[in-house]
């Protein structure tokens, strides 16, 4: 048989046409399909209307090798996916006694006991379809072979859809895609503007497209973090892995020390691993970030091994009282200043009995800016285990949210650099 | 002319078929279209392929009154939206001298000076189209009347698309939709399970659908927060506002004191407003939430007026050292216990000189659970301005992220209740 190369994803449900919900299943599905060498040609989001569904399914089956339909497999009258696919492909629906039995057993375990009559619809199966078990919900999936093509019906909730894809759909598709596979690598960069990184990186990555193993590069930016996603697809997995490794190497050495990870780790994991490796603990003193640096560090499971704690010193009284920053220093230089940042870092290190202290003090806005210290001005300091200190100033353009998010990244990156 | 009632949104760009990007423009557009009485029937996400674009546009124009196409208006060869719409609607493209002049002026302001030849494509206009100015980018929008229908081309970047919609598209559409308008109200609820709220609320809101002014209800759940979104559409705006107000009132009184806002405010704003109204300050002591409660409180602009600061006491040493929790108390009851939570709240109130102290101590997991205190066990305490105290325990099922997010909401809600 001809290998499967193209796919289309149809998300079914009127709720996904409201301002409240968005189809995110397709991000998961695209990633998995790409990995096994299948390209996604189109996504459609369709309401619970029969005629619209039937046309969409019929057109998709005409255009693409694989059609994945998520949602609309529930028990209620507006769950139309089974009927629509039957109409589009001219297949009969029949009740599957085994599924019905399973549904009844499922409901018997509950307080209510009996299966609502509605749920009987979930036992409907398209003639010739393979039933895909759903251990996480009541709607089974269905796989229909259609000549060389495949039409796949999956439940809408991600916690049901994703395991069903991983267990049944992915492996079955992979057997029909030939040897072509896609591999990805990600380079993560802290504290640099997207435009600057792209200026350095694009002369390097643009030629990758025409190399022996062509590599595609996508640049993604979050506040304070830029990511280069490299991907290459083909039959020779060893050659692809080697080409990607070489590409990561040349980009990383051009970008330099602001690269904090090439293995997928977050900055809080990189910092945590560095602290663990050197058996050091950390304390955090925050003003404008208001606890978010500590929040990120403690997002990592097991972070209690190296995070002593933090002081969120929003008021000057807490800066001098709890952190021991001399009040005169604040009066003389202002709370957002190099000496105060440094005194906060040293103070939190001392007060909490940590090896490393990191401090952030800045003006997140919208108020509080002055001509000398505009909104977005942030001072950072790190006090290291051997009495070594570093200070750093950054002026971040943007609103309160952006300034805070940038400041969190820069603070964590300063610790990372200090620990090298 | 017949009023416009239905719309379709087409997002153009191969990058939106990758696992990295998702079309979020359609959420903004759906909200705005709904408000002026237009229903969104379908969304399509199409790559930069001519034939696919042409069919999609032609089908959409056949089915729906309004077709909005976002993206693909850039200067490069794979920006095909203009050409595809020309082909689908059988219209001629011509160069608009005024747009060209504007583009040249735009580039003259830059360091490079001259307009790249590529950008000339952005001056191409469909015959008979109204040009929509883009003060935030180089791609102008286009509006094409097609009998009673409208086809609208907008740039992809939200910061260009949204102002263009607000300035030009929304008002122009609103003049052609008759008197029908949609109004929304949101009820926000803290610390309750979605299923429980729905059990209380659905017998009340289901009949709303068949009332004189029919009201639709959507239930959205985030960790620790449930939202009921009520919407009603029609010609009589006063009657709709009154019906929604009555609906909000009856749901709110049935759900009771866990409703924290019916005016769109976040819990951190509600808490902040309550503190400001009583001229009180707050201090936060956190263990398992690691700074996130303080982070949320300080998300609010102007929160420095009432947030003194916080102590993130991840280690027991910080709990006893900085917060003054007696070490024996920790030894006797464990760090996750009622007496320790209470001592943390009182300690942070005293240490930071705040009027109100709030404390969170729990086991976020994945490790650290015991049969008596499983992962997800969290103790909360509030120490109030008159020496009054409250303590509360909650066991939250879920992973580390979910436990932390729930704990943040419950802590903020406990403060809200204590301040009433």
mmCIF file with all atom_site columns, C-alpha atoms in Angstrom, chain A residues 192-260:
data_model
loop_
_atom_site.group_PDB
_atom_site.id
_atom_site.type_symbol
_atom_site.label_atom_id
_atom_site.label_alt_id
_atom_site.label_comp_id
_atom_site.label_asym_id
_atom_site.label_entity_id
_atom_site.label_seq_id
_atom_site.pdbx_PDB_ins_code
_atom_site.Cartn_x
_atom_site.Cartn_y
_atom_site.Cartn_z
_atom_site.occupancy
_atom_site.B_iso_or_equiv
_atom_site.pdbx_formal_charge
_atom_site.auth_seq_id
_atom_site.auth_comp_id
_atom_site.auth_asym_id
_atom_site.auth_atom_id
_atom_site.pdbx_PDB_model_num
ATOM 1  C CA . UNK A 1 192 ? 17.436 38.154 24.902 1.00 0.00 ? 192 UNK A CA 1
ATOM 2  C CA . UNK A 1 193 ? 15.115 39.866 22.443 1.00 0.00 ? 193 UNK A CA 1
ATOM 3  C CA . UNK A 1 194 ? 13.669 37.702 19.681 1.00 0.00 ? 194 UNK A CA 1
ATOM 4  C CA . UNK A 1 195 ? 14.928 40.097 16.986 1.00 0.00 ? 195 UNK A CA 1
ATOM 5  C CA . UNK A 1 196 ? 18.489 39.949 18.281 1.00 0.00 ? 196 UNK A CA 1
ATOM 6  C CA . UNK A 1 197 ? 18.511 36.153 18.406 1.00 0.00 ? 197 UNK A CA 1
ATOM 7  C CA . UNK A 1 198 ? 17.028 35.937 14.942 1.00 0.00 ? 198 UNK A CA 1
ATOM 8  C CA . UNK A 1 199 ? 19.686 38.309 13.595 1.00 0.00 ? 199 UNK A CA 1
ATOM 9  C CA . UNK A 1 200 ? 22.399 35.997 14.917 1.00 0.00 ? 200 UNK A CA 1
ATOM 10 C CA . UNK A 1 201 ? 20.642 32.728 14.154 1.00 0.00 ? 201 UNK A CA 1
ATOM 11 C CA . UNK A 1 202 ? 18.957 33.208 10.793 1.00 0.00 ? 202 UNK A CA 1
ATOM 12 C CA . UNK A 1 203 ? 22.172 33.376 8.683  1.00 0.00 ? 203 UNK A CA 1
ATOM 13 C CA . UNK A 1 204 ? 22.999 30.009 10.261 1.00 0.00 ? 204 UNK A CA 1
ATOM 14 C CA . UNK A 1 205 ? 19.616 28.274 10.125 1.00 0.00 ? 205 UNK A CA 1
ATOM 15 C CA . UNK A 1 206 ? 18.361 29.509 6.753  1.00 0.00 ? 206 UNK A CA 1
ATOM 16 C CA . UNK A 1 207 ? 20.996 27.440 4.871  1.00 0.00 ? 207 UNK A CA 1
ATOM 17 C CA . UNK A 1 208 ? 19.942 24.363 6.930  1.00 0.00 ? 208 UNK A CA 1
ATOM 18 C CA . UNK A 1 209 ? 16.862 24.214 4.689  1.00 0.00 ? 209 UNK A CA 1
ATOM 19 C CA . UNK A 1 210 ? 19.016 23.328 1.677  1.00 0.00 ? 210 UNK A CA 1
ATOM 20 C CA . UNK A 1 211 ? 21.456 21.010 3.443  1.00 0.00 ? 211 UNK A CA 1
ATOM 21 C CA . UNK A 1 212 ? 21.777 17.281 2.701  1.00 0.00 ? 212 UNK A CA 1
ATOM 22 C CA . UNK A 1 213 ? 19.416 16.673 5.643  1.00 0.00 ? 213 UNK A CA 1
ATOM 23 C CA . UNK A 1 214 ? 17.105 19.694 5.385  1.00 0.00 ? 214 UNK A CA 1
ATOM 24 C CA . UNK A 1 215 ? 16.267 21.219 8.769  1.00 0.00 ? 215 UNK A CA 1
ATOM 25 C CA . UNK A 1 216 ? 13.331 23.524 9.407  1.00 0.00 ? 216 UNK A CA 1
ATOM 26 C CA . UNK A 1 217 ? 13.622 26.147 12.145 1.00 0.00 ? 217 UNK A CA 1
ATOM 27 C CA . UNK A 1 218 ? 10.776 27.824 14.036 1.00 0.00 ? 218 UNK A CA 1
ATOM 28 C CA . UNK A 1 219 ? 11.436 30.751 16.376 1.00 0.00 ? 219 UNK A CA 1
ATOM 29 C CA . UNK A 1 220 ? 9.067  31.071 19.354 1.00 0.00 ? 220 UNK A CA 1
ATOM 30 C CA . UNK A 1 221 ? 9.217  33.921 21.851 1.00 0.00 ? 221 UNK A CA 1
ATOM 31 C CA . UNK A 1 222 ? 7.821  34.224 25.388 1.00 0.00 ? 222 UNK A CA 1
ATOM 32 C CA . UNK A 1 223 ? 8.647  37.142 27.711 1.00 0.00 ? 223 UNK A CA 1
ATOM 33 C CA . UNK A 1 224 ? 12.350 36.745 28.514 1.00 0.00 ? 224 UNK A CA 1
ATOM 34 C CA . UNK A 1 225 ? 12.690 33.460 26.629 1.00 0.00 ? 225 UNK A CA 1
ATOM 35 C CA . UNK A 1 226 ? 13.327 32.653 22.964 1.00 0.00 ? 226 UNK A CA 1
ATOM 36 C CA . UNK A 1 227 ? 13.158 29.101 21.621 1.00 0.00 ? 227 UNK A CA 1
ATOM 37 C CA . UNK A 1 228 ? 14.563 27.744 18.373 1.00 0.00 ? 228 UNK A CA 1
ATOM 38 C CA . UNK A 1 229 ? 12.718 24.581 17.360 1.00 0.00 ? 229 UNK A CA 1
ATOM 39 C CA . UNK A 1 230 ? 14.664 22.550 14.787 1.00 0.00 ? 230 UNK A CA 1
ATOM 40 C CA . UNK A 1 231 ? 13.067 19.659 12.979 1.00 0.00 ? 231 UNK A CA 1
ATOM 41 C CA . UNK A 1 232 ? 14.116 17.295 10.215 1.00 0.00 ? 232 UNK A CA 1
ATOM 42 C CA . UNK A 1 233 ? 12.280 14.375 8.640  1.00 0.00 ? 233 UNK A CA 1
ATOM 43 C CA . UNK A 1 234 ? 13.440 11.463 6.527  1.00 0.00 ? 234 UNK A CA 1
ATOM 44 C CA . UNK A 1 235 ? 14.218 7.776  6.418  1.00 0.00 ? 235 UNK A CA 1
ATOM 45 C CA . UNK A 1 236 ? 17.718 7.704  7.896  1.00 0.00 ? 236 UNK A CA 1
ATOM 46 C CA . UNK A 1 237 ? 17.221 8.358  11.609 1.00 0.00 ? 237 UNK A CA 1
ATOM 47 C CA . UNK A 1 238 ? 20.924 8.253  12.449 1.00 0.00 ? 238 UNK A CA 1
ATOM 48 C CA . UNK A 1 239 ? 21.760 10.846 9.785  1.00 0.00 ? 239 UNK A CA 1
ATOM 49 C CA . UNK A 1 240 ? 18.912 13.081 11.002 1.00 0.00 ? 240 UNK A CA 1
ATOM 50 C CA . UNK A 1 241 ? 20.018 12.867 14.629 1.00 0.00 ? 241 UNK A CA 1
ATOM 51 C CA . UNK A 1 242 ? 23.590 13.733 13.623 1.00 0.00 ? 242 UNK A CA 1
ATOM 52 C CA . UNK A 1 243 ? 22.497 16.654 11.420 1.00 0.00 ? 243 UNK A CA 1
ATOM 53 C CA . UNK A 1 244 ? 20.295 18.054 14.203 1.00 0.00 ? 244 UNK A CA 1
ATOM 54 C CA . UNK A 1 245 ? 23.090 17.676 16.758 1.00 0.00 ? 245 UNK A CA 1
ATOM 55 C CA . UNK A 1 246 ? 25.481 19.575 14.478 1.00 0.00 ? 246 UNK A CA 1
ATOM 56 C CA . UNK A 1 247 ? 22.866 22.282 13.878 1.00 0.00 ? 247 UNK A CA 1
ATOM 57 C CA . UNK A 1 248 ? 22.229 22.666 17.625 1.00 0.00 ? 248 UNK A CA 1
ATOM 58 C CA . UNK A 1 249 ? 25.975 22.887 18.186 1.00 0.00 ? 249 UNK A CA 1
ATOM 59 C CA . UNK A 1 250 ? 26.593 25.610 15.614 1.00 0.00 ? 250 UNK A CA 1
ATOM 60 C CA . UNK A 1 251 ? 23.603 27.715 16.709 1.00 0.00 ? 251 UNK A CA 1
ATOM 61 C CA . UNK A 1 252 ? 24.482 27.316 20.386 1.00 0.00 ? 252 UNK A CA 1
ATOM 62 C CA . UNK A 1 253 ? 28.062 28.402 19.919 1.00 0.00 ? 253 UNK A CA 1
ATOM 63 C CA . UNK A 1 254 ? 26.999 31.420 17.834 1.00 0.00 ? 254 UNK A CA 1
ATOM 64 C CA . UNK A 1 255 ? 24.375 32.538 20.371 1.00 0.00 ? 255 UNK A CA 1
ATOM 65 C CA . UNK A 1 256 ? 26.677 31.927 23.298 1.00 0.00 ? 256 UNK A CA 1
ATOM 66 C CA . UNK A 1 257 ? 26.059 31.829 27.018 1.00 0.00 ? 257 UNK A CA 1
ATOM 67 C CA . UNK A 1 258 ? 22.429 32.954 26.959 1.00 0.00 ? 258 UNK A CA 1
ATOM 68 C CA . UNK A 1 259 ? 21.526 29.430 25.761 1.00 0.00 ? 259 UNK A CA 1
ATOM 69 C CA . UNK A 1 260 ? 20.375 27.665 28.922 1.00 0.00 ? 260 UNK A CA 1
#
